[in-house]
XYZ file of C-alpha atoms in Angstrom:
435
model
C -5.004 33.457 27.967
C -8.495 32.090 27.491
C -7.869 31.415 23.788
C -4.606 29.609 24.487
C -6.326 27.382 27.062
C -9.156 26.551 24.672
C -6.845 25.706 21.799
C -4.744 23.509 24.093
C -7.847 21.636 25.265
C -8.897 21.217 21.633
C -5.543 19.707 20.705
C -5.636 17.300 23.648
C -9.213 16.291 22.832
C -8.496 15.588 19.170
C -5.339 13.629 19.911
C -7.006 11.558 22.612
C -9.973 10.803 20.346
C -7.640 9.740 17.541
C -5.609 7.490 19.847
C -8.715 5.943 21.355
C -10.224 5.121 17.986
C -7.394 2.781 16.973
C -8.151 1.770 13.415
C -5.815 0.759 10.608
C -2.938 2.944 9.476
C -0.345 2.708 6.731
C 3.070 4.228 6.010
C 4.113 3.666 2.383
C 7.665 4.584 1.380
C 9.378 4.620 -2.023
C 12.987 5.663 -1.474
C 14.304 5.794 -5.062
C 14.717 8.773 -7.364
C 15.248 9.099 -11.096
C 13.337 7.919 -14.136
C 15.079 4.546 -14.257
C 13.375 3.641 -10.944
C 9.870 4.060 -12.386
C 8.846 0.698 -10.906
C 9.499 1.731 -7.305
C 7.017 4.600 -7.528
C 4.590 2.205 -9.216
C 5.072 -0.263 -6.342
C 4.175 2.367 -3.753
C 1.192 3.837 -5.611
C -0.109 0.333 -6.321
C -0.239 -0.534 -2.620
C -1.640 2.922 -1.832
C -4.562 2.603 -4.258
C -5.260 -1.002 -3.234
C -5.643 -0.201 0.476
C -7.740 2.873 -0.294
C -10.017 0.620 -2.311
C -10.331 -1.701 0.696
C -11.388 1.124 2.989
C -8.344 2.781 4.585
C -8.945 6.536 4.187
C -6.265 9.003 3.107
C -6.312 10.524 6.585
C -4.837 7.226 7.845
C -2.201 6.854 5.115
C 1.224 8.483 5.049
C 2.476 8.275 1.450
C 6.170 9.084 0.943
C 7.401 9.058 -2.662
C 10.912 10.193 -3.612
C 10.172 10.464 -7.324
C 7.103 10.995 -9.483
C 7.962 9.523 -12.885
C 4.490 10.466 -14.048
C 5.720 14.062 -14.123
C 8.931 13.286 -16.008
C 9.293 14.755 -19.519
C 10.349 11.256 -20.591
C 6.928 9.855 -19.727
C 4.872 9.396 -22.881
C 1.752 9.141 -20.684
C 1.869 12.588 -19.116
C 0.661 12.695 -15.489
C -0.095 8.948 -15.591
C 1.507 5.959 -13.884
C 0.917 2.291 -14.697
C 2.115 -1.076 -13.485
C 1.150 -2.995 -16.620
C 1.340 -2.342 -20.389
C -1.466 -0.734 -22.353
C -1.889 2.521 -20.469
C -2.819 5.865 -21.913
C -6.130 4.948 -23.562
C -9.689 5.334 -22.364
C -10.990 1.871 -23.227
C -12.512 -0.419 -20.643
C -9.487 -2.705 -20.859
C -7.015 0.034 -20.023
C -5.070 -0.633 -16.813
C -5.578 1.493 -13.750
C -3.858 4.879 -13.746
C -2.228 4.766 -10.320
C -1.863 8.537 -10.221
C -5.561 9.288 -9.940
C -6.734 12.863 -9.535
C -7.485 12.373 -5.835
C -4.196 10.680 -4.879
C -2.619 12.489 -1.939
C 1.147 12.493 -1.355
C 2.329 13.590 2.083
C 6.092 13.602 1.507
C 7.701 13.930 -1.912
C 11.118 14.506 -3.427
C 13.790 15.589 -0.976
C 11.265 15.533 1.858
C 11.478 11.729 1.716
C 14.594 10.921 3.727
C 15.865 8.636 6.454
C 15.175 11.406 8.957
C 11.582 12.000 7.841
C 10.741 8.269 7.835
C 12.097 7.819 11.360
C 10.204 10.902 12.541
C 6.947 9.596 11.075
C 7.382 6.235 12.806
C 8.456 7.566 16.203
C 6.295 10.707 16.246
C 9.271 12.988 16.968
C 8.255 15.688 14.496
C 9.572 19.199 14.093
C 7.373 21.970 15.415
C 4.659 22.985 12.972
C 4.392 19.616 11.204
C 0.720 19.359 10.119
C -1.494 16.517 11.281
C -1.685 15.130 7.748
C 2.040 14.299 7.904
C 1.864 12.521 11.260
C 1.182 8.876 12.073
C -1.481 9.345 14.743
C -1.899 5.671 15.588
C -2.423 4.323 19.092
C -2.085 1.154 21.167
C -5.182 -0.314 19.531
C -4.066 0.371 15.953
C -2.871 -1.992 13.261
C -0.080 -0.381 11.264
C 1.191 -1.383 7.814
C 4.751 -0.280 6.993
C 5.605 -0.812 3.321
C 9.143 -0.119 2.047
C 10.391 -0.305 -1.542
C 13.584 0.823 -3.242
C 17.180 -0.324 -3.668
C 18.655 -2.124 -0.695
C 21.334 -4.475 0.504
C 22.520 -6.224 3.638
C 20.731 -4.332 6.448
C 20.142 -1.080 4.559
C 17.686 0.697 2.262
C 19.039 3.483 0.042
C 17.412 6.927 -0.216
C 18.141 9.050 -3.296
C 21.353 7.059 -3.818
C 22.833 9.316 -1.131
C 21.934 7.992 2.324
C 20.831 4.723 3.882
C 18.207 3.605 6.365
C 20.039 1.003 8.452
C 18.421 -2.045 10.006
C 19.574 -0.814 13.418
C 17.778 2.529 12.890
C 14.600 0.793 11.779
C 14.755 -1.559 14.774
C 15.200 1.390 17.144
C 12.196 3.173 15.621
C 9.953 0.098 15.882
C 11.020 -0.484 19.488
C 10.141 3.139 20.279
C 6.770 2.640 18.621
C 6.113 -0.426 20.773
C 7.219 1.322 23.965
C 5.199 4.440 23.164
C 1.986 2.588 22.345
C 2.006 3.649 18.687
C 0.711 0.299 17.443
C -1.126 -2.772 18.631
C -0.063 -4.927 15.686
C 2.531 -4.133 13.030
C 3.039 -5.569 9.531
C 6.319 -4.765 7.766
C 6.465 -5.463 4.014
C 9.817 -4.859 2.300
C 10.244 -5.148 -1.477
C 13.958 -4.647 -2.078
C 17.112 -6.677 -2.522
C 18.085 -8.618 0.630
C 14.854 -7.322 2.143
C 14.763 -9.758 5.067
C 17.867 -8.131 6.567
C 15.930 -4.916 7.203
C 14.050 -6.508 10.125
C 16.897 -8.730 11.333
C 17.408 -6.620 14.462
C 13.742 -6.089 15.376
C 12.458 -8.060 18.360
C 9.408 -5.928 19.142
C 6.154 -7.725 20.041
C 3.103 -8.272 17.835
C 4.990 -7.828 14.577
C 4.690 -9.745 11.310
C 7.236 -9.202 8.521
C 7.187 -10.181 4.848
C 10.289 -9.731 2.668
C 10.642 -10.090 -1.089
C 14.134 -11.602 -0.820
C 16.519 -13.242 1.629
C 20.037 -12.399 2.740
C 22.394 -12.377 -0.239
C 19.521 -12.563 -2.750
C 18.095 -9.944 -5.098
C 14.533 -8.845 -5.703
C 13.451 -8.524 -9.330
C 11.288 -6.466 -11.629
C 8.289 -8.074 -13.291
C 8.523 -9.085 -16.935
C 10.441 -7.139 -19.546
C 11.095 -3.469 -20.114
C 7.925 -1.864 -21.428
C 8.544 -0.874 -25.071
C 6.497 2.322 -24.758
C 7.568 3.593 -21.351
C 11.116 2.307 -21.741
C 11.392 1.039 -18.159
C 10.239 -1.857 -16.013
C 6.794 -0.933 -14.707
C 6.634 -2.816 -11.403
C 8.450 -5.327 -9.204
C 7.261 -8.923 -8.955
C 6.192 -9.081 -5.319
C 4.418 -5.720 -5.375
C 2.548 -6.634 -8.554
C 1.198 -9.893 -7.108
C 0.341 -8.169 -3.817
C -1.619 -5.530 -5.725
C -3.345 -8.160 -7.881
C -4.428 -10.204 -4.855
C -5.789 -7.163 -3.014
C -7.549 -5.800 -6.092
C -9.539 -8.986 -6.540
C -11.156 -8.541 -3.139
C -14.522 -6.741 -3.089
C -14.140 -2.986 -2.584
C -15.145 -1.336 0.660
C -18.482 0.549 0.551
C -16.687 3.798 1.411
C -13.973 3.381 -1.239
C -13.509 6.161 -3.823
C -15.743 5.580 -6.840
C -12.790 5.592 -9.237
C -11.375 2.528 -7.478
C -14.488 0.353 -7.495
C -14.457 -0.823 -11.112
C -14.186 -4.563 -11.941
C -12.018 -6.691 -9.698
C -9.340 -7.490 -12.251
C -7.004 -4.763 -11.068
C -7.789 -2.683 -14.105
C -5.408 -4.831 -16.084
C -2.752 -4.635 -13.379
C -1.591 -8.156 -13.852
C -2.615 -11.706 -14.463
C -1.985 -14.738 -12.356
C -4.016 -17.324 -10.582
C -7.189 -16.750 -8.688
C -6.425 -14.326 -5.867
C -8.226 -16.103 -3.067
C -10.035 -19.310 -2.354
C -11.456 -20.660 0.870
C -12.113 -18.144 3.585
C -10.276 -19.510 6.555
C -9.903 -16.366 8.649
C -13.138 -16.495 10.583
C -15.447 -14.813 8.090
C -13.164 -11.831 7.518
C -12.223 -12.689 3.952
C -9.028 -14.398 2.790
C -6.255 -14.760 5.333
C -2.653 -13.641 5.375
C -1.674 -17.263 4.806
C -3.674 -17.266 1.571
C -1.937 -14.077 0.484
C 1.496 -15.604 1.139
C 0.511 -18.812 -0.656
C -0.773 -16.846 -3.641
C 2.462 -14.846 -3.996
C 4.740 -17.859 -3.570
C 2.641 -19.727 -6.140
C 3.639 -17.277 -8.865
C 6.719 -17.544 -11.054
C 9.175 -15.547 -8.958
C 12.871 -14.973 -9.505
C 13.347 -14.461 -5.768
C 12.243 -16.342 -2.661
C 10.174 -14.443 -0.139
C 10.691 -14.763 3.592
C 8.070 -14.453 6.316
C 8.857 -13.787 9.961
C 5.835 -14.760 12.015
C 7.423 -15.716 15.328
C 6.154 -12.524 16.985
C 2.859 -12.407 15.137
C -0.114 -11.981 17.498
C -2.097 -14.686 15.649
C -1.674 -17.548 13.249
C -1.477 -16.405 9.632
C -4.450 -18.600 8.755
C -6.589 -16.835 11.346
C -5.538 -13.304 10.360
C -7.679 -11.623 7.673
C -5.788 -9.721 5.000
C -7.935 -6.677 5.714
C -6.539 -6.529 9.238
C -3.710 -4.536 7.658
C -4.659 -3.853 4.039
C -8.245 -2.708 4.602
C -10.546 -0.860 6.962
C -10.853 -2.259 10.468
C -13.899 -4.499 10.777
C -15.206 -2.505 13.742
C -14.568 0.939 12.307
C -15.924 2.749 9.264
C -13.319 5.015 7.647
C -14.028 8.717 7.842
C -12.391 11.757 6.345
C -10.887 12.634 9.715
C -9.762 10.214 12.415
C -12.209 11.407 15.055
C -14.458 9.757 17.594
C -18.156 10.046 18.344
C -20.407 13.013 17.444
C -20.305 14.322 21.030
C -16.542 14.653 20.834
C -16.896 16.308 17.445
C -19.366 18.862 18.840
C -17.094 19.538 21.803
C -14.135 20.083 19.514
C -16.185 22.394 17.289
C -17.343 24.410 20.321
C -13.783 24.815 21.561
C -12.657 25.911 18.114
C -15.427 28.514 17.873
C -14.679 29.856 21.345
C -10.961 30.064 20.596
C -11.626 31.928 17.350
C -13.929 34.419 19.046
C -11.555 35.020 21.946
C -8.155 34.678 20.360
C -8.599 35.368 16.654
C -5.244 34.595 15.177
C -4.329 31.827 17.631
C -7.531 29.985 16.743
C -6.681 30.207 13.058
C -3.188 28.858 13.690
C -4.618 25.965 15.696
C -6.995 25.079 12.873
C -4.102 25.128 10.424
C -2.184 22.663 12.581
C -5.186 20.344 12.799
C -6.260 20.432 9.159
C -5.860 17.378 6.955
C -5.091 19.160 3.706
C -2.574 17.140 1.670
C -0.743 17.802 -1.544
C -2.565 16.243 -4.457
C -0.269 14.012 -6.486
C -0.574 15.931 -9.726
C 1.980 17.294 -12.176
C 2.063 21.091 -12.204
C 4.495 23.582 -13.661
C 6.376 25.872 -11.257
C 5.281 28.756 -13.498
C 1.642 27.861 -12.854
C 1.762 27.204 -9.129
C 2.914 29.852 -6.677
C 5.175 28.232 -4.104
C 5.572 29.756 -0.663
C 9.037 29.815 0.807
C 7.944 27.556 3.692
C 7.226 24.779 1.170
C 10.581 25.078 -0.610
C 13.286 22.586 0.457
C 16.183 24.135 2.330
C 18.737 23.304 -0.346
C 16.649 25.164 -2.948
C 16.376 28.201 -0.659
C 20.144 28.191 -0.244
C 20.628 27.931 -3.988
C 18.218 30.802 -4.558
C 19.932 32.875 -1.881
C 23.292 32.100 -3.411
C 22.043 33.121 -6.829
C 20.752 36.398 -5.387
C 24.060 37.074 -3.646
C 26.000 36.228 -6.797
C 23.809 38.562 -8.825
C 24.353 41.393 -6.336
C 28.079 40.766 -6.308
C 28.200 40.816 -10.082
C 26.380 44.133 -10.159
C 28.737 45.593 -7.562
C 31.789 44.344 -9.445
C 30.450 45.810 -12.669
C 29.904 49.193 -10.978
C 33.399 49.124 -9.492
C 34.910 48.233 -12.864
C 33.056 51.076 -14.547
C 34.286 53.516 -11.889
C 37.869 52.337 -12.271
C 37.632 52.624 -16.043
C 36.246 56.159 -15.770
C 38.972 57.180 -13.318
C 41.620 55.706 -15.563
C 40.248 57.587 -18.558
C 40.312 60.867 -16.614
C 43.879 60.179 -15.468
C 45.002 59.471 -19.027
C 43.329 62.643 -20.263
C 44.990 64.759 -17.568
C 48.376 63.162 -18.259
C 48.098 63.959 -21.963
C 47.075 67.537 -21.174
C 50.070 68.068 -18.851
C 52.482 66.538 -21.321
C 51.075 68.663 -24.122
C 51.552 71.875 -22.118
C 55.079 70.856 -21.065
C 56.216 70.211 -24.604
C 54.521 73.306 -25.819
């Protein structure tokens, strides 16, 4: 009883501290599977690495990637992902490998679905979902929602099997607003007819940027890479990454992401930023929009700023793509040291009093994420809890089929033996009768 009370108080304390801290959060979604959609994974990882470089920690990023082309046997650069040509070498001019060793993916493969995206946004998770897979933002948080994949008029496709509808997205955002899950929201959609995805959203304090308008397509950048054999990145996502990469890195950024501000060869273009018109906070959102529209684009972007809390010229880019100005990123989204000591004391007391329940509570609160690396199933033991349901069913079906085959083989052998005995007896009787 005592242990249960302590663990409950610990959970409430950690959640309240996280909500009170506000900060900047990001949900990055790539909804496309298959090797031919290499560029959509590159889009997502490009934004992910750019915002990490500007100070948003992994504990505040939910990365959802339907496909990892870096792990495909067709990829000549094994376990590497690039958004510009020239990858795979170790020279100083080599572009950035987006799939760095410390990249953390929260949802991958079949776990990336319409249902999982809506649950992340609304907070309506299944029991046992770890903290690392939850958007723990609060009413003081700025939230970036980035979507990329194949889309159309008011939908975004997932795995070429299901669709996130504009009405579903609008409902989720309205629930977020009503539940105090954001203070300001930026939606960036890089897909065909992207502006239709937010056509039904009328929630407050929201800014939306779309790569294309109703009836228009969004396009890949450049030509098919002759080495990879696919387009490497989409136009809007490339220029967004380039602009962000030319900003100075945050002091707490991972060391691998702090090399020269040319994007590691991630793309050319004009100078990423000019006058600082956002009140000393670096280039503004208006400068970002002007930079992207100033490139040679095959599509026309659309910006919905009617419900934006501030003018675009007065809104620093890092309000959504970097660490909050009043908050240093930490490994865990916690509050002051006193709260940390209180949480640690409650954890210790729960472990001493309850044993197993304390361990379970720690497991629910841990921030361990799956590292985005390519590993063979023969090398990595996979627990059944981590296996998608459809794979469990297939495995169960294979086991049942194997058992049935064995039973059928045994029955056939028995029938054959009985038939042989019957034939032998019949021959014996006939022999005696004729004799």
